[in-house]
mmCIF file of C-alpha atoms in Angstrom:
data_model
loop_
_atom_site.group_PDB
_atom_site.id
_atom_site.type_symbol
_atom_site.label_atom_id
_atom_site.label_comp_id
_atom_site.label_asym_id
_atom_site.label_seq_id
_atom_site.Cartn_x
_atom_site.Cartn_y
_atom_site.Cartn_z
ATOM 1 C CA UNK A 1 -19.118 -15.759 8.756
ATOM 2 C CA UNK A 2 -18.047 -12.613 10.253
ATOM 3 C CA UNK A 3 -18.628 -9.144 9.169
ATOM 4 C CA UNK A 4 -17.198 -6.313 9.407
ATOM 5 C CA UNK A 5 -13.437 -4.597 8.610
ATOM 6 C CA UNK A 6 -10.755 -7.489 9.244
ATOM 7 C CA UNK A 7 -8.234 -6.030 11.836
ATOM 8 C CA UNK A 8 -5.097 -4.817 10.507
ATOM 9 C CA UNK A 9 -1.716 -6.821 11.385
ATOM 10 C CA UNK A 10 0.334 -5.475 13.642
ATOM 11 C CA UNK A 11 3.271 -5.042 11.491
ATOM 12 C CA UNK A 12 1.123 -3.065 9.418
ATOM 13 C CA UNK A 13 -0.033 -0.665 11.982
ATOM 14 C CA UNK A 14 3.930 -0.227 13.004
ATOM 15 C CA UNK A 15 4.572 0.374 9.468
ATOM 16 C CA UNK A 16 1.581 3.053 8.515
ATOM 17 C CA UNK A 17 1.933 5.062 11.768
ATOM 18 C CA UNK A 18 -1.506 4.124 13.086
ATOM 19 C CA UNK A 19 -0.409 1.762 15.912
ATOM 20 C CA UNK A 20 -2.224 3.772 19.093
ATOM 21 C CA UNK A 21 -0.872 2.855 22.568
ATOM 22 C CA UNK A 22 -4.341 3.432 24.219
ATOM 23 C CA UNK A 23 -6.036 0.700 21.864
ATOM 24 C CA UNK A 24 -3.043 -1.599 20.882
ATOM 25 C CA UNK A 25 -0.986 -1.756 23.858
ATOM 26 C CA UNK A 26 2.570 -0.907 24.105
ATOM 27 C CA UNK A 27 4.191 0.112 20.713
ATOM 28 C CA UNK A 28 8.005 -1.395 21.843
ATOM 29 C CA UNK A 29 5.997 -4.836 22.876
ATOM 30 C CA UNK A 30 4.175 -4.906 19.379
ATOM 31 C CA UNK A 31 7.725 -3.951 17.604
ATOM 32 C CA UNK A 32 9.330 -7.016 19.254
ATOM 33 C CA UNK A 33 6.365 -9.689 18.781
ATOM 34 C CA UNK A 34 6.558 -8.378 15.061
ATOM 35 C CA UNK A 35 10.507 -8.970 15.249
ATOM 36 C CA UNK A 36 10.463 -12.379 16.569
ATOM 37 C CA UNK A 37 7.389 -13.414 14.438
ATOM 38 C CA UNK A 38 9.327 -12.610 11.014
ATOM 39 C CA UNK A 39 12.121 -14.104 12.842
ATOM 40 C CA UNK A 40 10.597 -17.299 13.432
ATOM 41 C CA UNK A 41 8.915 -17.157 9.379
ATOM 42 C CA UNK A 42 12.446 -15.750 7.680
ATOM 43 C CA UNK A 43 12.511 -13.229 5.208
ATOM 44 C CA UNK A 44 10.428 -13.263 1.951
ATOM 45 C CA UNK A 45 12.278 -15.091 -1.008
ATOM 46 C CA UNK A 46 11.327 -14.655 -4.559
ATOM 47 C CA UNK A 47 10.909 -18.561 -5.705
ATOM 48 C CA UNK A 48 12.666 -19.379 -8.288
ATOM 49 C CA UNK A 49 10.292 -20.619 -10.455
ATOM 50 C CA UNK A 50 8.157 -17.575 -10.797
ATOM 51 C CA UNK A 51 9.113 -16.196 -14.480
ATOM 52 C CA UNK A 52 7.969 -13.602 -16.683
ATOM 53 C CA UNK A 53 5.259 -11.476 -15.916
ATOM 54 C CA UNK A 54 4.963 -13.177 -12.451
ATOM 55 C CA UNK A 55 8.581 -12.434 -11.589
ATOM 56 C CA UNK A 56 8.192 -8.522 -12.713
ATOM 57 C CA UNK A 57 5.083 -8.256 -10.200
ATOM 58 C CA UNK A 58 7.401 -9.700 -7.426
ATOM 59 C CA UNK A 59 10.083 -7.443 -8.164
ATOM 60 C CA UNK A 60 7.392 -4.530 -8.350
ATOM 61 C CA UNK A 61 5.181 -4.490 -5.851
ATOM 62 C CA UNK A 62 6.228 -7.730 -3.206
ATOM 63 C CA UNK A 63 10.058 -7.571 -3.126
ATOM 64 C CA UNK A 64 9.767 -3.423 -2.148
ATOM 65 C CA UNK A 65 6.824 -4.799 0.387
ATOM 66 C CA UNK A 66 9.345 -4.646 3.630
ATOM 67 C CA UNK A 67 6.849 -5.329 6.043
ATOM 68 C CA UNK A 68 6.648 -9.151 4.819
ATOM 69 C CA UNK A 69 7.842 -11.625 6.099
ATOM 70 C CA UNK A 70 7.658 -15.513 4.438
ATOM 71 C CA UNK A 71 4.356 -16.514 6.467
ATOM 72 C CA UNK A 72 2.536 -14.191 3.023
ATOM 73 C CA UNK A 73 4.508 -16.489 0.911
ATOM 74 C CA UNK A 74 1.468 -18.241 -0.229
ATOM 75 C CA UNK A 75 -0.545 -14.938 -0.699
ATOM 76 C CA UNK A 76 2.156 -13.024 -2.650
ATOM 77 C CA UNK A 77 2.873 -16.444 -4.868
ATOM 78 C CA UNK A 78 -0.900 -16.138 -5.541
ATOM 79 C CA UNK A 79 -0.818 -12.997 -6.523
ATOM 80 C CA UNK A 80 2.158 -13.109 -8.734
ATOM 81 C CA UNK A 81 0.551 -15.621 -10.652
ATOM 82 C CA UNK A 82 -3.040 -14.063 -11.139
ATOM 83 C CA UNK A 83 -1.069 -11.225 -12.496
ATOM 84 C CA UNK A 84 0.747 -13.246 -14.811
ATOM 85 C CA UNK A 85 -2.498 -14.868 -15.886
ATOM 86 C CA UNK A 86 -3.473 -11.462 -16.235
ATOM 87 C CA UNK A 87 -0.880 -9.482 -18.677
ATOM 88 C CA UNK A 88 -1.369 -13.079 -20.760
ATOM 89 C CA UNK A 89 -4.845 -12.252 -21.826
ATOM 90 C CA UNK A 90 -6.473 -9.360 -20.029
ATOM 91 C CA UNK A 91 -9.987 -9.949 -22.125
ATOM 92 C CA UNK A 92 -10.886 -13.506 -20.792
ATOM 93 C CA UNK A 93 -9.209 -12.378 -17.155
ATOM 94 C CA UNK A 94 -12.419 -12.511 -15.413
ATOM 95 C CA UNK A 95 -13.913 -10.151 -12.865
ATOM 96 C CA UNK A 96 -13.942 -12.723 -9.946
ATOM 97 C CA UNK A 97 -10.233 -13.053 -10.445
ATOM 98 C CA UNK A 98 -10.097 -9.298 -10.379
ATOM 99 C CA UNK A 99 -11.533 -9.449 -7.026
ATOM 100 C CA UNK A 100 -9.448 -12.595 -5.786
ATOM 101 C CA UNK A 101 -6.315 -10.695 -6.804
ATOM 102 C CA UNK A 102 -7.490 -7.310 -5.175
ATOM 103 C CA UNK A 103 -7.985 -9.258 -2.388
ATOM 104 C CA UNK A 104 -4.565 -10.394 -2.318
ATOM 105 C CA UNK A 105 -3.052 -6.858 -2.553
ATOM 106 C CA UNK A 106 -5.198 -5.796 0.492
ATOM 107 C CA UNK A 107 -4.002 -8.780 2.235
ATOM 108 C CA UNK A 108 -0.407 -8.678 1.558
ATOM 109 C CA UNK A 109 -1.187 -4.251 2.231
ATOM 110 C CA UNK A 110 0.196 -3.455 -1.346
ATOM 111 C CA UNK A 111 -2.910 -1.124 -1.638
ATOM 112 C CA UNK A 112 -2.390 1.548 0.912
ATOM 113 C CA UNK A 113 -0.719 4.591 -0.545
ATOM 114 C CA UNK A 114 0.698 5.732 3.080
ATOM 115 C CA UNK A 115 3.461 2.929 2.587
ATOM 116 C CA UNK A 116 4.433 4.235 -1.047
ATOM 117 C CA UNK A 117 7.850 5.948 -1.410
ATOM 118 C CA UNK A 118 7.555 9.401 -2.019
ATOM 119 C CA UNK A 119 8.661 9.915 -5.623
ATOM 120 C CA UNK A 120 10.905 12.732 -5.867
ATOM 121 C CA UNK A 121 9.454 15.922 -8.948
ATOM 122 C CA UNK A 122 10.604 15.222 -12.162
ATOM 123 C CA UNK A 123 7.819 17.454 -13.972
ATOM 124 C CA UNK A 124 7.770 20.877 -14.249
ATOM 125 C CA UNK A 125 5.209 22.626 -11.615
ATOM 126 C CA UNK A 126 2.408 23.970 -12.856
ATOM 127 C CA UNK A 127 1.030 27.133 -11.782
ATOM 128 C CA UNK A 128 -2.848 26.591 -12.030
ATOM 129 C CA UNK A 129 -2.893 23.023 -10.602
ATOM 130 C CA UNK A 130 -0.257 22.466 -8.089
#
């Protein structure tokens, strides 16, 4: 078993801003092997049979997800549906189902905040704190 830091995707790297020419090669070569991979998977489809609490997870953190493509299909299904199991009973949700479904996140790169929207102010500034 290897240790170590998994490499990130190359998608990801376009998409974060961390994609360096001197260790990944050329940036417009990595843009089109990412271009022609999601080509060849399709976009990311919501199946239909995902409902409740497994649906709202897709439409919350998968379907704003841009950067996959339908080859995380499996992953983000997974996901979905340890969430689900989740919201159902949160006391008997146990911890190494915390860990598969963190796991998931990382994999599917839900969990890095540089891809997050910025949120536009809606509270009042405060003058001690911000």
């Amino acid at each position: 078993m290897a240790k170590g830091r998994k490499p990130k995707a190359t998608h990801l790297r376009l998409v974060d801003g961390t994609h360096r020419p001197e260790r990944h090669g050329d940036p417009a070569a990595a843009q089109r092997a990412v271009a022609q991979a999601a080509a060849g998977f399709g976009p990311l489809s919501r199946p239909r049979y995902l409902t409740g609490a497994a649906k709202a997870a897709w439409e919350r953190y998968v379907a704003p997800a841009v950067w996959l493509d339908a080859s995380r299909e499996p992953a983000a299904i997974a996901f979905c549906e340890l969430w689900k199991e989740m919201r159902m009973a949160p006391t008997t949700f146990q911890a190494a189902k915390h860990s598969q479904m963190r796991g998931y996140m990382s994999e599917l790169g839900l969990t890095d905040e540089r891809k997050r929207a910025v949120q536009p102010a809606t509270e009042e500034r405060d003058e001690h704190f911000d």
